[in-house]
Each structure stands twice: as C-alpha cells, then as structure tokens.
Short mmCIF file of C-alpha atoms and ligand atoms in Angstrom, two decimals:
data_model
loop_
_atom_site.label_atom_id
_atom_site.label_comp_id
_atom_site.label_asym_id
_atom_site.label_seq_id
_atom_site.Cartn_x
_atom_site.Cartn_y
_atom_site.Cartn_z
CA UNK E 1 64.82 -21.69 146.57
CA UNK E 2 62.79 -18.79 148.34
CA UNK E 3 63.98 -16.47 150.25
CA UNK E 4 63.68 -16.80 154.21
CA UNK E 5 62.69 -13.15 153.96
CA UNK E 6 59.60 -13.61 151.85
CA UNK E 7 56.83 -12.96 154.34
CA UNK E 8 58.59 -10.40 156.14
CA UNK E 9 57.52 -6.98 156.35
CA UNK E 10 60.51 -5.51 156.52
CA UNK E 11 61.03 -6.99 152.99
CA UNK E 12 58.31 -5.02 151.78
CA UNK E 13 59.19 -1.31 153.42
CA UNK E 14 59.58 0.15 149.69
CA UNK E 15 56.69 -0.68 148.55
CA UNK E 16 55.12 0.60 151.50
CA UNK E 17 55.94 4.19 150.84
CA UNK E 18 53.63 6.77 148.87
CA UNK E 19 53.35 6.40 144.77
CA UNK E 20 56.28 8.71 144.25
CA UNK E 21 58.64 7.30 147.12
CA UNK E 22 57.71 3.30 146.33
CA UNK E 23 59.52 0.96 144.51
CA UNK E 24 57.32 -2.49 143.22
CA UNK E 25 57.54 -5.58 144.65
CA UNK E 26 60.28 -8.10 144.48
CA UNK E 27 60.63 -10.00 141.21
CA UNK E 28 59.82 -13.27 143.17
CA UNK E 29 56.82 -11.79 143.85
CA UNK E 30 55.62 -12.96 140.43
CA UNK E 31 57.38 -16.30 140.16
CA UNK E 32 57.42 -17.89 143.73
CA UNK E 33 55.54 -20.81 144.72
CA UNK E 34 55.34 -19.51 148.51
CA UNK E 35 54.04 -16.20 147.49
CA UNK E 36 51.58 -17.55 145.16
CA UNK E 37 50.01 -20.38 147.69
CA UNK E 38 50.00 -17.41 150.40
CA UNK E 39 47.98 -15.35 147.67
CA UNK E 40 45.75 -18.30 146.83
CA UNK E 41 44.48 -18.77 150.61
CA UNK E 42 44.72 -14.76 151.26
CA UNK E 43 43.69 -13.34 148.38
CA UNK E 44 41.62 -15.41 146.26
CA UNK E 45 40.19 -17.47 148.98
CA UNK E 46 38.07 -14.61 150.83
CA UNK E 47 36.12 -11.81 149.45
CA UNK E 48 34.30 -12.12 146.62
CA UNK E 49 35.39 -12.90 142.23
CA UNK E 50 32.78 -12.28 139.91
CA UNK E 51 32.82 -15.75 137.90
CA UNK E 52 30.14 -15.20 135.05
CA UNK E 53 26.95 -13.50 133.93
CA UNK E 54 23.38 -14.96 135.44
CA UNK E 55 22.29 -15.34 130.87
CA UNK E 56 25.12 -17.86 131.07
CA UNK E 57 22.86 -20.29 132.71
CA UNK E 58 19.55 -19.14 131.62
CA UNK E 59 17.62 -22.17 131.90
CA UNK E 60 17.15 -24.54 135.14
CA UNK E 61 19.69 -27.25 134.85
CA UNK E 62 22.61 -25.03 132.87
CA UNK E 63 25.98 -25.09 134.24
CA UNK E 64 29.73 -23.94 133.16
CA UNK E 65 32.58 -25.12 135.80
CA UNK E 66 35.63 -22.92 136.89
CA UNK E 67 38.47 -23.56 138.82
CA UNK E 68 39.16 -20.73 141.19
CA UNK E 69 41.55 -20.88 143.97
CA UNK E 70 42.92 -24.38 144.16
CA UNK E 71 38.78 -24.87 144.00
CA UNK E 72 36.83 -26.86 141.44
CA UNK E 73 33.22 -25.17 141.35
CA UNK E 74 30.17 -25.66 139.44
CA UNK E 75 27.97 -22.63 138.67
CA UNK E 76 24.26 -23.56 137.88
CA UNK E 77 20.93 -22.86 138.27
CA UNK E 78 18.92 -25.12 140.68
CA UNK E 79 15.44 -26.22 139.45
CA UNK E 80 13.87 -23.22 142.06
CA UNK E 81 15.44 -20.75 139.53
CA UNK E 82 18.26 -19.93 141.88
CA UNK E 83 22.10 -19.14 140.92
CA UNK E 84 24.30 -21.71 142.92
CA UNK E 85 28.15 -22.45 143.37
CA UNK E 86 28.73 -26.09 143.70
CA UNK E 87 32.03 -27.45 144.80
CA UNK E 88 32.81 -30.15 141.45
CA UNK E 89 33.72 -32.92 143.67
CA UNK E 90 32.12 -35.82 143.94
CA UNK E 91 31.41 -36.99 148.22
CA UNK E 92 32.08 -40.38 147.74
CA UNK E 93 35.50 -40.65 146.47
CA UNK E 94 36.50 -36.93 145.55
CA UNK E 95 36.27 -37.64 141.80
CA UNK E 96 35.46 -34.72 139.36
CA UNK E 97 31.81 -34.50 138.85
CA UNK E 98 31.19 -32.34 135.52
CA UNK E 99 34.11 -29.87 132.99
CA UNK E 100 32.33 -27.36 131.12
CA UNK E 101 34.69 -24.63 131.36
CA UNK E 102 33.31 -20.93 130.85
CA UNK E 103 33.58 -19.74 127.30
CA UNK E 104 32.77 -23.12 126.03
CA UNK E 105 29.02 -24.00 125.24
CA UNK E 106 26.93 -24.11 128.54
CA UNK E 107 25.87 -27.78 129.72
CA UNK E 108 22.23 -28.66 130.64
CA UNK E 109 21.29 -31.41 132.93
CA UNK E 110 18.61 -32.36 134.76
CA UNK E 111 21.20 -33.82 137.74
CA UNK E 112 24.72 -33.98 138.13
CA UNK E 113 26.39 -37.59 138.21
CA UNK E 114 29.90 -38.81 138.91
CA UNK E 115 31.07 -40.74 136.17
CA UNK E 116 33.00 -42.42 138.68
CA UNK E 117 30.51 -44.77 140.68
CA UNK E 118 27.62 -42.80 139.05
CA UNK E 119 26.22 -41.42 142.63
CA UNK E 120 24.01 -39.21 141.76
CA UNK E 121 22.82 -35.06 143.21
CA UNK E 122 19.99 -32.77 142.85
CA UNK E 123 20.95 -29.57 141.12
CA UNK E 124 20.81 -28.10 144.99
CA UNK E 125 23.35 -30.75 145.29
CA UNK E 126 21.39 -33.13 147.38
CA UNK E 127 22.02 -37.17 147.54
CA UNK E 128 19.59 -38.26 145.46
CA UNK E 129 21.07 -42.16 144.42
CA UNK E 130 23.90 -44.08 145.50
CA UNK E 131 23.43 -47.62 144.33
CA UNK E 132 25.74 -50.17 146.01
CA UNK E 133 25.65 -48.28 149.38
CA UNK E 134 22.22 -49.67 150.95
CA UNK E 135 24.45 -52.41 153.52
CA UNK E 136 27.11 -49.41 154.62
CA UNK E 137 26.25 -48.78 158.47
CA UNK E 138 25.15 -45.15 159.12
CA UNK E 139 24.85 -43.92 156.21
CA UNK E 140 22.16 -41.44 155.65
CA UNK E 141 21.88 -39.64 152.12
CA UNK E 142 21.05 -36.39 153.67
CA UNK E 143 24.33 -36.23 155.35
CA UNK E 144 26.39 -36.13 151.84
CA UNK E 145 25.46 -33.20 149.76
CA UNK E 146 27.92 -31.55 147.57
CA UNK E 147 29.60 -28.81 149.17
CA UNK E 148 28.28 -25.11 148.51
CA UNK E 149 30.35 -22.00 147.94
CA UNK E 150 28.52 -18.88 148.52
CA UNK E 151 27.07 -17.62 145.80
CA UNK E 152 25.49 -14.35 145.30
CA UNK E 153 24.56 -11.88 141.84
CA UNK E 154 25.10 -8.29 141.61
CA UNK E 155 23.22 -6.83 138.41
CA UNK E 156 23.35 -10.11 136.16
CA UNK E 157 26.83 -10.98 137.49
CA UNK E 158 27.67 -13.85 139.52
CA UNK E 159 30.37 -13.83 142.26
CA UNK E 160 31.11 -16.62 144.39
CA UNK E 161 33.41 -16.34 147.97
CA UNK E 162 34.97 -19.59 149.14
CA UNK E 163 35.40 -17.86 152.37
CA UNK E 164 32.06 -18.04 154.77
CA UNK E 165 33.41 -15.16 156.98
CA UNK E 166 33.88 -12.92 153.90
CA UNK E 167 31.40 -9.54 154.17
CA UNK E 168 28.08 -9.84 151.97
CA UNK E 169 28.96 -8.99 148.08
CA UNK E 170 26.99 -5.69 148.45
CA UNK E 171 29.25 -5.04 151.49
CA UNK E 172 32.46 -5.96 149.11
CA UNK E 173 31.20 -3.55 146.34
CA UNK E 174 30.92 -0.19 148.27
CA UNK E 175 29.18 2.31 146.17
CA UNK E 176 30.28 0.60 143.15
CA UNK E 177 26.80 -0.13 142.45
CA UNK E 178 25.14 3.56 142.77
CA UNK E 179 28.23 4.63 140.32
CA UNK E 180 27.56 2.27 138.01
CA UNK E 181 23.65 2.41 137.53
CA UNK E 182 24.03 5.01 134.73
CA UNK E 183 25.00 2.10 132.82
CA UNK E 184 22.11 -0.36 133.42
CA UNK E 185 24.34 -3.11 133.92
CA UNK E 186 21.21 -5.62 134.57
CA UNK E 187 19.96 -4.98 130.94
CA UNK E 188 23.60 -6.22 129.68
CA UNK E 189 23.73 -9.19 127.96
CA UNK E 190 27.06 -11.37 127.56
CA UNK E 191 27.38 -12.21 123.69
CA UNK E 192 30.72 -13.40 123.58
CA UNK E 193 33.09 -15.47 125.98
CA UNK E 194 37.08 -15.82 125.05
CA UNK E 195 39.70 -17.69 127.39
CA UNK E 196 43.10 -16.91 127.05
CA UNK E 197 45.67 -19.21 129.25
CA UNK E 198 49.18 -16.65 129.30
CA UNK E 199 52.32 -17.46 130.64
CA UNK E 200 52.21 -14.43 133.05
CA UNK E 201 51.68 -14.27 136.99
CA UNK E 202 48.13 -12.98 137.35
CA UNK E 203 49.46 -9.28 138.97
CA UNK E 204 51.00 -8.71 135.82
CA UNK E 205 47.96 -9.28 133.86
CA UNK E 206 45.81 -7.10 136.48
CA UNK E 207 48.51 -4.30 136.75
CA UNK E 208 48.78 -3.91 132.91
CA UNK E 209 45.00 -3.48 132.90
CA UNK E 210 44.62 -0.69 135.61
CA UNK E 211 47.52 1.97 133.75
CA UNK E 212 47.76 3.61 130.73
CA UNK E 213 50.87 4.13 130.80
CA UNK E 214 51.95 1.24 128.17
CA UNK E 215 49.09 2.58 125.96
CA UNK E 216 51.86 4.85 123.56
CA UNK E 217 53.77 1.85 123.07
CA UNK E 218 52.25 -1.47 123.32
CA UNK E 219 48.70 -0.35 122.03
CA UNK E 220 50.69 2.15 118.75
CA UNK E 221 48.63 0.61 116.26
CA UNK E 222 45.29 0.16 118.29
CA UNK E 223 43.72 2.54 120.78
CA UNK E 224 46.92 4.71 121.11
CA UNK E 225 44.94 6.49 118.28
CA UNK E 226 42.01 7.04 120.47
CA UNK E 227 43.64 10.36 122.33
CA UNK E 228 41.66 9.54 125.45
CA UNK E 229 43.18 11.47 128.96
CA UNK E 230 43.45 9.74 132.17
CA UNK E 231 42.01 10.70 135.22
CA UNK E 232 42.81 8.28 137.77
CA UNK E 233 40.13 8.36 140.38
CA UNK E 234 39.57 7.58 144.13
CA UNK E 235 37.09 5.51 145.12
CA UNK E 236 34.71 7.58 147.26
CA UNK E 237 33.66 4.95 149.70
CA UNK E 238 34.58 1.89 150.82
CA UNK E 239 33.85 -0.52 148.67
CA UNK E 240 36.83 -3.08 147.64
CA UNK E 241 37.70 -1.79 144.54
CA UNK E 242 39.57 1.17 142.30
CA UNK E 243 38.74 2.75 139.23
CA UNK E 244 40.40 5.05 136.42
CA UNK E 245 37.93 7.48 134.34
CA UNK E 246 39.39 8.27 130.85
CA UNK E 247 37.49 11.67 129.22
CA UNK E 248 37.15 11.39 125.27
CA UNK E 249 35.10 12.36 122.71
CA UNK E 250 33.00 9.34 121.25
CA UNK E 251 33.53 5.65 122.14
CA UNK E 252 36.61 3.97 123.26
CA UNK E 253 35.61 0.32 121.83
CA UNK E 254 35.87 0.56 118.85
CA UNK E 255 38.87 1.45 116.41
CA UNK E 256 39.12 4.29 114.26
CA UNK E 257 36.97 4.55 111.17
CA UNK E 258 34.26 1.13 112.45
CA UNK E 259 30.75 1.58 112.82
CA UNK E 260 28.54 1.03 116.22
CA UNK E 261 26.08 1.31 118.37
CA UNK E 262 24.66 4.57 119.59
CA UNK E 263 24.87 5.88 123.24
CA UNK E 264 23.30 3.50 126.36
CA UNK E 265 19.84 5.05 126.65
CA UNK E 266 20.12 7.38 129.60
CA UNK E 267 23.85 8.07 130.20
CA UNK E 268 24.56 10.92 131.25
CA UNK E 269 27.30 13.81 133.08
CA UNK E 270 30.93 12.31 133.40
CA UNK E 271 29.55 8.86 132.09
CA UNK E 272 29.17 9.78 128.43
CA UNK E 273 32.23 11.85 128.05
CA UNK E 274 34.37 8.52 128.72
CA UNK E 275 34.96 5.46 129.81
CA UNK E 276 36.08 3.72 133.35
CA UNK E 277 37.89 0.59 133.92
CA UNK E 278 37.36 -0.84 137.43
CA UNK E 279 38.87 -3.29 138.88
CA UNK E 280 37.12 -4.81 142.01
CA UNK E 281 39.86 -6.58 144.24
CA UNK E 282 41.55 -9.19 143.31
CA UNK E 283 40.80 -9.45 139.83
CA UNK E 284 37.60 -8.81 138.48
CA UNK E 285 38.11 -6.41 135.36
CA UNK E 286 35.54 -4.01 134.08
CA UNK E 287 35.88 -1.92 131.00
CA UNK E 288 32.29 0.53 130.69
CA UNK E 289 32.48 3.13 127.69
CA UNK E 290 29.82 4.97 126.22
CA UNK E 291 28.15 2.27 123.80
CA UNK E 292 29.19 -1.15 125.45
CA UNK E 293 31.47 -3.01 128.28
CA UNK E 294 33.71 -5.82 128.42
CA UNK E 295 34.85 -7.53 131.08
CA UNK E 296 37.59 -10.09 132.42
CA UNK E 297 38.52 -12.32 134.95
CA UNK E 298 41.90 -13.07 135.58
CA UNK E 299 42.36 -16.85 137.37
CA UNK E 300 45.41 -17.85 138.86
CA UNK E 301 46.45 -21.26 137.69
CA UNK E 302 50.10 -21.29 139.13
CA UNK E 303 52.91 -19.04 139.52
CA UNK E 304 53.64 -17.72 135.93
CA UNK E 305 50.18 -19.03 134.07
CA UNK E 306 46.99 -17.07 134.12
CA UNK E 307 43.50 -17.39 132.84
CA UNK E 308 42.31 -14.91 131.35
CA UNK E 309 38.01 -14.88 130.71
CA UNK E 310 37.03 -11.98 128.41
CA UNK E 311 33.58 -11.28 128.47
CA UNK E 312 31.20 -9.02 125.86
CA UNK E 313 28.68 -7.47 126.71
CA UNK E 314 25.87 -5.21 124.69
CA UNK E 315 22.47 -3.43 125.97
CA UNK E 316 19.67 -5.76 125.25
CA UNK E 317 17.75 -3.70 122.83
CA UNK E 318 21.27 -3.56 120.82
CA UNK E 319 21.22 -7.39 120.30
CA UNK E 320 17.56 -7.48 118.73
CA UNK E 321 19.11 -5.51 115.96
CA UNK E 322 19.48 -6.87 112.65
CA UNK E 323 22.77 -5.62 111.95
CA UNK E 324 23.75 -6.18 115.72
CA UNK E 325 26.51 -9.14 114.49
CA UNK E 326 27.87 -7.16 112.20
CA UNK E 327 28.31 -4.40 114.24
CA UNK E 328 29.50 -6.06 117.07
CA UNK E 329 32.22 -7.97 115.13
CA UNK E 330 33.83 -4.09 115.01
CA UNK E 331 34.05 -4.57 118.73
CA UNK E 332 35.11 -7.88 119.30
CA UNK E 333 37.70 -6.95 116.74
CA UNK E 334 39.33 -3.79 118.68
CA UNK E 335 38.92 -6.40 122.11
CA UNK E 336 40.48 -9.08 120.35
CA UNK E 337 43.59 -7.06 119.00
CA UNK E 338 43.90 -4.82 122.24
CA UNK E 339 43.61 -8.04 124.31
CA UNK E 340 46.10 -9.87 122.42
CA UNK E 341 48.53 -6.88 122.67
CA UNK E 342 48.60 -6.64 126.52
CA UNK E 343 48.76 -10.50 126.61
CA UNK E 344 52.14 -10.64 124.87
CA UNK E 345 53.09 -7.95 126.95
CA UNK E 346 52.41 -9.80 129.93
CA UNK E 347 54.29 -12.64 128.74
CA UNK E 348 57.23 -10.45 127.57
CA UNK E 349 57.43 -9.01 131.20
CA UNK E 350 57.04 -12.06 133.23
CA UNK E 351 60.21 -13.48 130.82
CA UNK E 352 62.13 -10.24 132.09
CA UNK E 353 61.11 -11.50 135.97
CA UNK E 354 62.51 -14.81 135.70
CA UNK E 355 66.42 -13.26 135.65
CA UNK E 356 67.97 -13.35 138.67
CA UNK E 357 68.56 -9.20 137.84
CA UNK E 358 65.15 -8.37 138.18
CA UNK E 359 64.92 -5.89 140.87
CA UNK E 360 61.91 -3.24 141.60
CA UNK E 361 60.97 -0.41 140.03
CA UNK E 362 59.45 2.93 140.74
CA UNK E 363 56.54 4.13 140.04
CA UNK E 364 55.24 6.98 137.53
CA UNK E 365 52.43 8.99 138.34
CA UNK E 366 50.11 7.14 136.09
CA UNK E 367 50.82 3.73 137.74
CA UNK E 368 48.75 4.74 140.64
CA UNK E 369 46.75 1.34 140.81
CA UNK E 370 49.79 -0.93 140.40
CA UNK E 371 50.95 0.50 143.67
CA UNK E 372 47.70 0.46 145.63
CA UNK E 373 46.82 -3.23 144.16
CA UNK E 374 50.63 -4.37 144.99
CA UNK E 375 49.70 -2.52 148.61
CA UNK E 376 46.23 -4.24 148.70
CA UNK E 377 47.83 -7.40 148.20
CA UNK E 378 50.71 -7.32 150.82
CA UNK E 379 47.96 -6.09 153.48
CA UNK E 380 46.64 -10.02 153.16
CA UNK E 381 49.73 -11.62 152.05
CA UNK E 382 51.72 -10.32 155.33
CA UNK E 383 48.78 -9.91 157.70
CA UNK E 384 48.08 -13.47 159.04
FE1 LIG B 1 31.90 -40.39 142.59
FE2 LIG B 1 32.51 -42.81 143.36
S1 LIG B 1 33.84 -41.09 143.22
S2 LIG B 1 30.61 -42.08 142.74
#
C-alpha cells in the first residue's frame, strides 16, 4: 500500500538539498503505482519526447505507432508531405486503428481503417467513409476526425507533446540546437532501430545513462577501456535539458582495435576532442561522438517495465559507402554490448528496490544529473 506521505514535500526535503548534502529519492519512487500515474500526467504528458527520425516515414502514407503516456499515437506523413501525430483510436467505438511499433518495418497506406467497423480517415485523419451511419441523426463526418497530438521536427527528429499548453519544441530545446549544429544532425540518417522492454522503472534506465560512474564496473570489458574523462557540464541557457562532455582521444563508439568512419566533416573545438550525452527532459537520450550518434528513448510502460528504443545514426555520405555495413556492424556491436550491459544493470537495481530495506542514497560527485533529473522530476510530480 502507498504511503499517505507520497506527494508530500516534506517527504522529499533530502533530495532537495545540493549534490553533496542530498540523498535520492525513496525506493517507492521506482515501484509505486501513485508515483508513476502522477509522473505519467506530469511528466510525460507535457513538454515535448522525441519519438523517431522524419527517414522513418519517408514516403507519404508511412507510419510506425508508439504508445507514450497512457497514449496510443500514430506517427505518419500526410499526403501534403507533412509529419503528423495521430491519436490510434478509432472515433466510433475507441477501437485500435493500426500497430506498427517503431523498430519494426514501417507501414505504408494510402488511409487508415479500423478493422473494427472499417470507418475509414484521411492520412490528416479526416472522416472520409463510414458505411452503415447514413440514418444516424446529426451526424456530420467533419465533426469526427481522429484526434491530433502536436507534432513538430527538430533537425530530422520528431517530437510529439500531448499537452496543447506545452511551450513550442524550439522553446523546450534552449540552445540545444546552436550547440549541436557542429554535428549536422539534419544530414543524420537512422540505419538501425532496436527495442528493448526491461524490467526497470524508467528513472533507473535514464539515471544510469546520464553518469559514469558505473562505467569501471558494469562497462570492465567494454568502454571502461576507452579512458575517456568526464566533464559534467551546465547547460548555458534555458533550454529543458542537461548534458555531460567526455574529452578523449579518438572515437568513443567503437571498441578497441574495430575499424570506422572518419571525423563528421566540419567538427571542430571541444566537439572533436569527445563526445556528449544529452539528455533532453524526460527521457530523450542522445549519445554524439566524433564519427557517429545514437540515440534512445526510454517509454514508460508501468511501474518497473521500460521501453527502451535505440536508435543509429550515421552522416549520409557515410551510408553511400561500400563498406558502410561492414563498418557499421563495429558500431552496432559496441551499442549492442554496452546497451545490454546497462540494461541488466537496470534490472539488477530495480530487484534491489523492491525490498522493503531500500532506503536512499547519497550522491557522488559524478552523479550530478541523477540529482538534478530526480529534482526536475519532483518540481512536476509535487507542484500541482
Ligand atoms: Fe472503429 Fe467501429 S470501432 S469502426
């Protein structure tokens, strides 16, 4: 049963204290139904998740589906050319329209139709046909669109906001877009998608991500090798996010001894003596190092179960190369075995936070980001 306490501040006046004073959040945190349905509406239903790349759906008529916040949505492009979020329910009896989840082969169609009662909508999710309803009174096609989520891109990326009084993405984003143009992120192109489903609560997953820390001990026999230093940064605006810049000679994605790509064309200054893993509030993951990015998105689907979207993604120019498969199976392999590592990790923690003796931590210097997520977090857990 949760505790009474759960949404009170007072709860929560360790965690409010600077890095070096703080202690984590409660263990129930990560487990409770109450704090996760709180998260769902505060969290993940305003501001903005970046739910796929715009070469996913390249053609008018593709489409993946994701299920994001309690929401079912369809990401397509209408037959103007245009990037949309559709809500996958169907208006006349709230059946599910379409299931093409990301990482799976995109669908194509030419209109979307409920295999229910086979109504039928326009790919800008008009009423186009609804056999059987010409004697219902009042009934006027044009009143019974699917519902829209707003959908916007950011260079090749698509984010969608269920929350109509969220800020515009660019708003969201800050400066995150004049620090990242070094790396030409709208020449990127997403090769490979991977879903992992873990038995974690999605802050472990995102916490893991944003500290190196763990790196000496999970990642031993991977990128421990690597000898990169951390410099965790400050964001230096306002944009709804938080970075870390690791300095290192080389690349960071690939392991040691495999062969790769050269430089991205035009790097330059701190950008091409490391790498930077952002993580734009709540829970969209980049990793950006000198020769390629991945990315992930981390989707709550209850309590202690996360999906986890991995993303590749290579300059253009690299995937008109001949050799570019081979090469880039070097670097799926260092993302797959890295990725795998901090996924049993999560797992192996969120075991630990089911005992009734799980109480908070503190914090070490280099878990910066856990304590300003966990902070970012309570802000809109506790603040309505
Ligand atoms: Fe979709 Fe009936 S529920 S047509």
């Amino acid at each position: 049963m949760s505790d009474p306490s759960l949404f009170d501040p007072a709860r929560y006046a360790p965690v409010r204290r600077p890095l070096l004073d703080a202690s984590g959040l409660p263990a129930d945190c990560y487990r409770d139904e109450r704090f996760f349905q709180r998260e769902l509406a505060q969290v993940f239903g305003r501001g903005w998740l970046m739910l796929g790349r715009e070469d996913m759906v390249p053609e008018r008529g593709d489409f993946f589906t994701v299920d994001h916040a309690g929401a079912a949505l369809i990401v397509l492009r209408d037959h103007d050319g245009r990037v949309r979020a559709l809500h996958n329910v169907c208006r006349h009896r709230g059946a599910r329209l379409v299931d093409v989840p990301a990482g799976a082969a995109t669908g194509r169609t030419a209109s979307i139709v409920c295999p229910y009662h086979a109504w039928s909508f326009a790919l800008d999710g008009s009423l186009r046909a609804c056999v059987g309803m010409e004697d219902t009174r009042a009934f006027d096609k044009a009143d019974w669109p699917l519902a829209a989520a707003r959908c916007e891109t950011w260079a090749g990326f698509v984010w969608v906001s269920l929350d109509d009084a969220a800020p515009p993405l660019l708003d969201w984003l800050g400066e995150l877009p004049e620090r990242l143009a070094p790396y030409r992120l709208q020449d990127m192109v997403a090769t490979r998608v991977v879903t992992h489903d873990v038995e974690c609560n999605w802050k472990t997953w995102v916490e893991n991500f944003m500290e190196g820390y763990h790196i000496p001990t999970v990642h031993r026999s991977t990128i421990s090798k690597l000898k990169a230093v951390n410099h965790p940064e400050e964001p230096r605006g306002n944009g709804q996010y938080t970075a870390i810049f690791e300095q290192h000679d080389g690349t960071l994605a690939l392991l040691p001894g495999d062969a790769g790509f050269p430089p991205i064309e035009g790097l330059d200054g701190e950008s091409v003596r490391g790498s930077r893993f952002m993580l734009v509030y709540p829970t969209t993951m980049f990793a950006l190092t000198v020769d390629a990015m991945w990315c992930f998105q981390c989707l709550p689907l209850a309590p202690e179960r996360t999906r986890i979207v991995h993303t590749s993604l290579f300059p253009r120019s690299r995937t008109a190369r001949p050799d570019f498969e081979a090469l880039a199976a070097n670097y799926y392999k260092r993302q797959d075995r890295v990725v795998k590592e901090d996924n049993d990790i999560a797992a192996w923690q969120q075991r630990g936070l089911r005992s009734p003796m799980a109480r908070p931590g503190r914090f070490a210097t280099k878990e910066r980001i856990v304590h300003a997520l966990d902070n970012w977090i309570l802000d809109r857990v506790l603040g309505e």
